[in-house]
Coordinates of C-alpha atoms and ligand atoms in Angstrom, one line a residue:
X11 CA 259.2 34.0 236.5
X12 CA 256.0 33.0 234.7
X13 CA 255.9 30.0 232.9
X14 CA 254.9 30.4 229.2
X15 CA 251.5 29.0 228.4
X16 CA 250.2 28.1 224.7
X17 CA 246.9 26.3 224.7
X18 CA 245.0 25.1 221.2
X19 CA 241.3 26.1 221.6
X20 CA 240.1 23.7 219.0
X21 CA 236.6 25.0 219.3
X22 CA 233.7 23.3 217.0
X23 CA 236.4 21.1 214.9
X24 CA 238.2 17.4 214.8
X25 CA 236.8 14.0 215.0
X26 CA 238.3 10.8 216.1
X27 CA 240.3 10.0 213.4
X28 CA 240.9 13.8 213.0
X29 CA 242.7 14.1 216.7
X30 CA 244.6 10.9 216.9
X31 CA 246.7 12.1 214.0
X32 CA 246.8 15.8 215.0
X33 CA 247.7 14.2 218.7
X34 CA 249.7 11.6 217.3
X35 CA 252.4 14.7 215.5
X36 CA 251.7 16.6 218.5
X37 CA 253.7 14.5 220.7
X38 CA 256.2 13.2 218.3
X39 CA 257.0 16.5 218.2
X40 CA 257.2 17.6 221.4
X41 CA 261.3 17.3 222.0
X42 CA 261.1 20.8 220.0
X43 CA 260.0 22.5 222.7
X44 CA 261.6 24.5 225.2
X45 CA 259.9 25.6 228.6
X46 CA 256.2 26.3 227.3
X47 CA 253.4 24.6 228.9
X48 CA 251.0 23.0 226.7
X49 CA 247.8 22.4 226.5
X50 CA 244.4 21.5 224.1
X51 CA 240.8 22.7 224.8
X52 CA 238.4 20.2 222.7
X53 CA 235.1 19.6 222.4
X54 CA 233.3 17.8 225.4
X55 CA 232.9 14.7 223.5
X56 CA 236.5 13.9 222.7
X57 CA 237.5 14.7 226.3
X58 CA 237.7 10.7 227.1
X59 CA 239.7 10.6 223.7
X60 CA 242.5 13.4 224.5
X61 CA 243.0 12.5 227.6
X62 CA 243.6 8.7 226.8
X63 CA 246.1 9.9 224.3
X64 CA 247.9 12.7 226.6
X65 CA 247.7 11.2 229.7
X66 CA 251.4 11.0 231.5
X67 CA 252.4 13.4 228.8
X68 CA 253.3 17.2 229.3
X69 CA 250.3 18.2 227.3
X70 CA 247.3 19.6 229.8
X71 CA 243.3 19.3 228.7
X72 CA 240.6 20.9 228.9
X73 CA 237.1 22.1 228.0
X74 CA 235.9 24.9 226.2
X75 CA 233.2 26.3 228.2
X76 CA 231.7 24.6 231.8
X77 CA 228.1 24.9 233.5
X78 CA 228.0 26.8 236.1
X79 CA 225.5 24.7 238.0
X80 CA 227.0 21.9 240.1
X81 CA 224.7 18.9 238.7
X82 CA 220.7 18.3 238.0
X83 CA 218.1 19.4 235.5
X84 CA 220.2 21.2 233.1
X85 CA 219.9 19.7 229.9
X86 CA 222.8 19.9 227.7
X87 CA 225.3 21.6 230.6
X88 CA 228.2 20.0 231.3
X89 CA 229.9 20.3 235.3
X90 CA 232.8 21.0 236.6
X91 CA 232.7 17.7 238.3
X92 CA 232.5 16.2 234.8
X93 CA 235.6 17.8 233.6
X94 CA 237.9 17.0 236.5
X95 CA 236.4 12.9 236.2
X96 CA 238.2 13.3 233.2
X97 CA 241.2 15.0 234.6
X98 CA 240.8 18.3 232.9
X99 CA 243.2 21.1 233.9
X100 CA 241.8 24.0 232.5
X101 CA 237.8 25.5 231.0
X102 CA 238.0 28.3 229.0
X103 CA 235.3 30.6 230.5
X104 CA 233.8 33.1 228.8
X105 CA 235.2 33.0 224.7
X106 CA 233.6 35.7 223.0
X107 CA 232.1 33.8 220.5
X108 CA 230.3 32.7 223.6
X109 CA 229.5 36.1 224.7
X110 CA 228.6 36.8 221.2
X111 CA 226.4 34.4 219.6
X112 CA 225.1 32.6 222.9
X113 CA 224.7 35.8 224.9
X114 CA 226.6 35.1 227.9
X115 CA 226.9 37.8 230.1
X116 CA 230.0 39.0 232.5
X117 CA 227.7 37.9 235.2
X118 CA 227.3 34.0 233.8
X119 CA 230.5 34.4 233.0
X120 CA 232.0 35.3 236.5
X121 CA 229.5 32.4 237.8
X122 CA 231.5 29.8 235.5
X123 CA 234.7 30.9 236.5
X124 CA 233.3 30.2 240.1
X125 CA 232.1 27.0 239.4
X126 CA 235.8 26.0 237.9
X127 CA 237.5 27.5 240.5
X128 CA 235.5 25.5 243.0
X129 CA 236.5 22.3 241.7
X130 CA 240.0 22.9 241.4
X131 CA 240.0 23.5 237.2
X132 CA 242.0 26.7 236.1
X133 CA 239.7 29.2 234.2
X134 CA 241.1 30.5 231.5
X135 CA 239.4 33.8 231.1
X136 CA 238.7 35.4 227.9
X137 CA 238.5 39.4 227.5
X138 CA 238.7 41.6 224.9
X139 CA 236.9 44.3 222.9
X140 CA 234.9 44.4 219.7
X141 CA 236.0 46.6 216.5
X142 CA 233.8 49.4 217.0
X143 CA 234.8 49.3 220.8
X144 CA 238.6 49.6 220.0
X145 CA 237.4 52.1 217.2
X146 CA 235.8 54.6 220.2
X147 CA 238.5 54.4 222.5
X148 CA 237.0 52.3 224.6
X149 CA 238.9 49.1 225.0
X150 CA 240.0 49.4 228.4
X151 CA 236.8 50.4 230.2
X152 CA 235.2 47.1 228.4
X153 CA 238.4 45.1 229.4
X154 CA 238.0 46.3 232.9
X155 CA 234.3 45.5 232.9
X156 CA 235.0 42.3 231.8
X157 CA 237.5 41.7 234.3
X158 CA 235.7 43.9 237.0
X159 CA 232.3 41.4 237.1
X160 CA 234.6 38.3 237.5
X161 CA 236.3 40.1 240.9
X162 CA 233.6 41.3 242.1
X163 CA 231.8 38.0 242.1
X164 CA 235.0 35.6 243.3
X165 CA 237.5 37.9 244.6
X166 CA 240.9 38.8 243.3
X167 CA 242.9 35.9 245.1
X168 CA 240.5 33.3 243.2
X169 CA 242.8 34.7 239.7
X170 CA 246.0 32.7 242.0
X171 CA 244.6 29.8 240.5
X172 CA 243.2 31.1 237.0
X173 CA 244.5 32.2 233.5
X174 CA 243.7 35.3 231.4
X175 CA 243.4 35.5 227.7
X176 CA 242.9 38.4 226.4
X177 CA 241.3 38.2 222.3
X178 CA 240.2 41.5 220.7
X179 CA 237.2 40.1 218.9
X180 CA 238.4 41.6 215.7
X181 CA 241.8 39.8 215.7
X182 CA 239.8 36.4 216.2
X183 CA 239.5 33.8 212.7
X184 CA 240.1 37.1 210.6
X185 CA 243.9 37.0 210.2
X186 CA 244.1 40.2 211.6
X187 CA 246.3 39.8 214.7
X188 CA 246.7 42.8 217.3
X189 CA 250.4 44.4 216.7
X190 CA 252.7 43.3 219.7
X191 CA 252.6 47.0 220.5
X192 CA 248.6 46.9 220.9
X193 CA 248.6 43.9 222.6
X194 CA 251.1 44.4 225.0
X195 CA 249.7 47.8 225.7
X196 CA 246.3 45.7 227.0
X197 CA 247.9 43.5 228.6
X198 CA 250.2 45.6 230.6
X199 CA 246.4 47.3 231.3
X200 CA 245.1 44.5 232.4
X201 CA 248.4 43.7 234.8
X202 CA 248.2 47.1 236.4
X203 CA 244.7 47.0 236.6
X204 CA 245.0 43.6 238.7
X205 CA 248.2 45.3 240.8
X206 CA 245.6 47.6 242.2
X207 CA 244.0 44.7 244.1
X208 CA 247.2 42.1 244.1
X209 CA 250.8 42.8 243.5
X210 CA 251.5 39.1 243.6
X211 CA 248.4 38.2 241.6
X212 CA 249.7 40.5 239.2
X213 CA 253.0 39.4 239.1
X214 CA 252.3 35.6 239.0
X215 CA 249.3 35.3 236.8
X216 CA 249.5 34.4 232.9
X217 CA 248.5 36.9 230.6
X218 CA 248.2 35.0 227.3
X219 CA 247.0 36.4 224.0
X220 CA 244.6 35.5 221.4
X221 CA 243.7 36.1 217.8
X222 CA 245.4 35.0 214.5
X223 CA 248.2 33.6 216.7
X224 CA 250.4 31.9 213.8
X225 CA 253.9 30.8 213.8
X226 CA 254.8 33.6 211.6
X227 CA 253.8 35.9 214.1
X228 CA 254.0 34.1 217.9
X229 CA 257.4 35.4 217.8
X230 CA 257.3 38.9 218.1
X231 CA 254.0 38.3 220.4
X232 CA 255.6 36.7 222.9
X233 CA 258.4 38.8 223.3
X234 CA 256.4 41.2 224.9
X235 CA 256.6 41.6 228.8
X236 CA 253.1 41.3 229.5
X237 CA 252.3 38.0 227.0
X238 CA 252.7 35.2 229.0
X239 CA 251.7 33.2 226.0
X240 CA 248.9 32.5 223.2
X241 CA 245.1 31.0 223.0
X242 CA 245.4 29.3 219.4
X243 CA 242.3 28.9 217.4
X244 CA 242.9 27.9 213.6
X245 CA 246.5 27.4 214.0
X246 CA 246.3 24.7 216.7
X247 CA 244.5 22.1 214.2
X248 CA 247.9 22.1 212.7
X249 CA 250.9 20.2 214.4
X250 CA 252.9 21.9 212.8
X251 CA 251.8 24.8 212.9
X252 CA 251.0 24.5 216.6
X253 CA 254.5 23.3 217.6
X254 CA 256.4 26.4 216.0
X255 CA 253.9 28.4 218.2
X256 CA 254.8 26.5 221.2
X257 CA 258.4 26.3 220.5
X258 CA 258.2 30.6 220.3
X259 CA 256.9 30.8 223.8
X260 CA 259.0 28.4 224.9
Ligands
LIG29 P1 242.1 32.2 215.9 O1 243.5 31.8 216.4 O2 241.6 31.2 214.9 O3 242.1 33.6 215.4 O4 241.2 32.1 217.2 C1 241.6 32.7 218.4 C2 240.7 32.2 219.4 O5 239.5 32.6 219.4 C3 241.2 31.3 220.5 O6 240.3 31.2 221.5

């Protein structure tokens, strides 16, 4: 049996006193919650922050992106290295709004996955199409692509130790959200498509989805065989709102 997954991906938002009261709910509400595991992926500067607050809690962090060099003259990167000095668990790799308006490619991607893997920090790895993608017909073939550069590059039995998310860009801050029957239908893709490498990758690895994940909807999301749990953007800023989500999985 997998274990449920629901991670906040707080992306470019909070600040000091921001997170200690989000944080500070967070865990006073945490009796709520059933099985789930949780975690919060923050912005690199409030790393030290969350995990002074979560530490010897059940609440995992993590990073939002990671370098894929070890360490030297890249200005502005931040390692692997770093993240696990800080005790990170997981680095989302690859977010299309990473793809999208920094132009990383499935090959920087699959490098940055490498680099995580190598230090012993579980990737979560995004996938999904955009609009006009799903709109042709041609989500899979992008999913697979996707997924396709990251094997290729570190081999299947590196996803033993990794996460997938998978977001349609066009679900993502626009309070669209996939219907549980289009989600599950990628993700059951995405499952098969690993099976034909792995039966136990398949079987074991988390499958979470992404995109106007609320608690009105987390529900009938999770339900699905293939959802393994939910990559929270807006909807993890709010304790609240984040604990109904985790209580859904869970
Ligand atoms: P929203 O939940 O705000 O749609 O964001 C989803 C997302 O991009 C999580 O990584």
């Amino acid at each position: 049996m997998r274990t449920p997954l629901v991670a906040g991906n707080w992306k470019m938002n909070g600040s000091l006193a921001e997170n200690e009261s989000l944080l500070t709910a967070l865990l006073d509400g945490l009796d709520r919650v059933g099985k789930a595991e949780i975690a919060v992926c923050v912005p690199y500067v409030y790393i030290p922050q969350v995990a002074q607050m979560l530490k010897g809690s059940r609440v995992a962090w993590g990073a939002q992106d990671v370098a894929k060099e070890e360490q030297g003259a890249f200005t502005g990167e931040v390692s692997a290295s770093m993240l696990r000095d800080f005790q990170c668990t997981y680095a989302i790799v690859g977010h299309s709004e990473r793809r999208s308006l920094y132009g990383e490619s499935d090959e920087l991607v699959a490098l940055k996955f490498a680099a995580a893997i190598e230090k012993g920090l579980v990737p979560i790895l995004c996938v999904g199409e955009l609009l006009e993608e799903r709109e042709r017909g041609t989500t899979e073939a992008v999913v697979e692509r996707q997924l396709k550069a990251v094997v290729e590059h570190c081999g299947i039995d590196s996803f033993a130790a990794a996460v997938i998310a998978y977001e349609p860009v066009w679900a993502i801050g626009t309070g669209k959200t996939a219907t549980p029957r289009q989600a599950q239908d990628v993700h059951a893709f995405i499952r098969g498509w690993l099976a034909e490498q792995s039966e136990t990758v398949a079987s074991e690895i988390r499958i979470l989805y992404g995109g106007s994940v609320k608690a009105a909807n987390a529900a009938e999301l999770f339900v699905q065989d293939d959802i393994d749990g939910g990559l929270i953007g807006g909807a993890s800023l709010n304790a609240e709102e984040f604990l109904k989500i985790c209580e859904a999985a869970g």
